[in-house]
Amino acid sequence: MAGGYVIFGKTFQAYQLSYATLSLVGAGILLATSGKKEAKPTPAINAQSPQEEDFITQFLKDAEEKK
């Protein structure tokens, strides 16, 4: 193989630099997209009775479980 690039006194081939670049970019994307996701705030429930409020909260809970 032809001579490579000398970085900090050590010779690196082009494919080694490309592997390192792709790995660092992939790690950066993984780090940027990971982490705790914020929970969506639930809208206020304006029910006229406690039974209606219970029904709405149960319906919303069931809808979230089906996702």
CSV table of C-alpha atoms in Angstrom, one decimal:
chain,number,residue,atom,x,y,z
A,1,MET,CA,0.0,0.0,0.0
A,2,ALA,CA,1.1,3.5,-0.5
A,3,GLY,CA,2.1,5.8,2.3
A,4,GLY,CA,-0.7,7.1,4.5
A,5,TYR,CA,-1.2,10.2,6.5
A,6,VAL,CA,1.1,10.9,9.4
A,7,ILE,CA,-0.9,12.1,12.5
A,8,PHE,CA,0.8,12.6,15.8
A,9,GLY,CA,3.8,10.7,14.5
A,10,LYS,CA,1.9,7.6,13.5
A,11,THR,CA,1.0,6.6,10.0
A,12,PHE,CA,-2.7,5.9,9.2
A,13,GLN,CA,-4.1,4.6,5.9
A,14,ALA,CA,-7.1,6.2,4.2
A,15,TYR,CA,-9.5,3.4,5.1
A,16,GLN,CA,-8.6,3.7,8.8
A,17,LEU,CA,-9.4,7.4,8.7
A,18,SER,CA,-12.7,6.7,7.0
A,19,TYR,CA,-13.7,4.1,9.5
A,20,ALA,CA,-12.8,6.4,12.4
A,21,THR,CA,-14.8,9.3,10.8
A,22,LEU,CA,-17.9,7.1,10.2
A,23,SER,CA,-17.7,5.7,13.7
A,24,LEU,CA,-17.5,9.1,15.3
A,25,VAL,CA,-20.4,10.5,13.2
A,26,GLY,CA,-22.5,7.4,14.1
A,27,ALA,CA,-21.7,7.7,17.8
A,28,GLY,CA,-22.5,11.4,17.7
A,29,ILE,CA,-25.9,10.7,16.1
A,30,LEU,CA,-26.6,8.0,18.6
A,31,LEU,CA,-25.7,10.2,21.5
A,32,ALA,CA,-27.8,13.1,20.2
A,33,THR,CA,-30.9,11.1,19.6
A,34,SER,CA,-30.8,9.1,22.8
A,35,GLY,CA,-31.9,10.2,26.2
A,36,LYS,CA,-35.1,10.6,28.1
A,37,LYS,CA,-38.1,11.7,26.0
A,38,GLU,CA,-40.4,14.3,27.4
A,39,ALA,CA,-43.9,13.0,28.2
A,40,LYS,CA,-46.7,14.9,26.5
A,41,PRO,CA,-48.9,16.8,28.9
A,42,THR,CA,-52.4,15.5,29.2
A,43,PRO,CA,-55.2,18.0,28.4
A,44,ALA,CA,-57.4,19.2,31.1
A,45,ILE,CA,-60.6,17.1,31.5
A,46,ASN,CA,-63.7,19.2,31.9
A,47,ALA,CA,-66.2,16.6,33.0
A,48,GLN,CA,-69.6,17.3,34.4
A,49,SER,CA,-69.6,14.3,36.7
A,50,PRO,CA,-66.9,12.0,38.4
A,51,GLN,CA,-68.2,9.0,36.4
A,52,GLU,CA,-67.6,10.9,33.1
A,53,GLU,CA,-64.1,11.9,34.3
A,54,ASP,CA,-63.3,8.3,35.2
A,55,PHE,CA,-64.6,7.1,31.8
A,56,ILE,CA,-62.4,9.7,29.9
A,57,THR,CA,-59.3,8.9,31.9
A,58,GLN,CA,-59.8,5.1,31.3
A,59,PHE,CA,-60.4,5.7,27.6
A,60,LEU,CA,-57.2,7.8,27.3
A,61,LYS,CA,-55.2,5.1,29.2
A,62,ASP,CA,-56.5,2.4,26.9
A,63,ALA,CA,-55.7,4.4,23.8
A,64,GLU,CA,-52.1,4.9,25.0
A,65,GLU,CA,-51.7,1.2,25.7
A,66,LYS,CA,-52.8,0.3,22.1
A,67,LYS,CA,-50.1,2.5,20.5
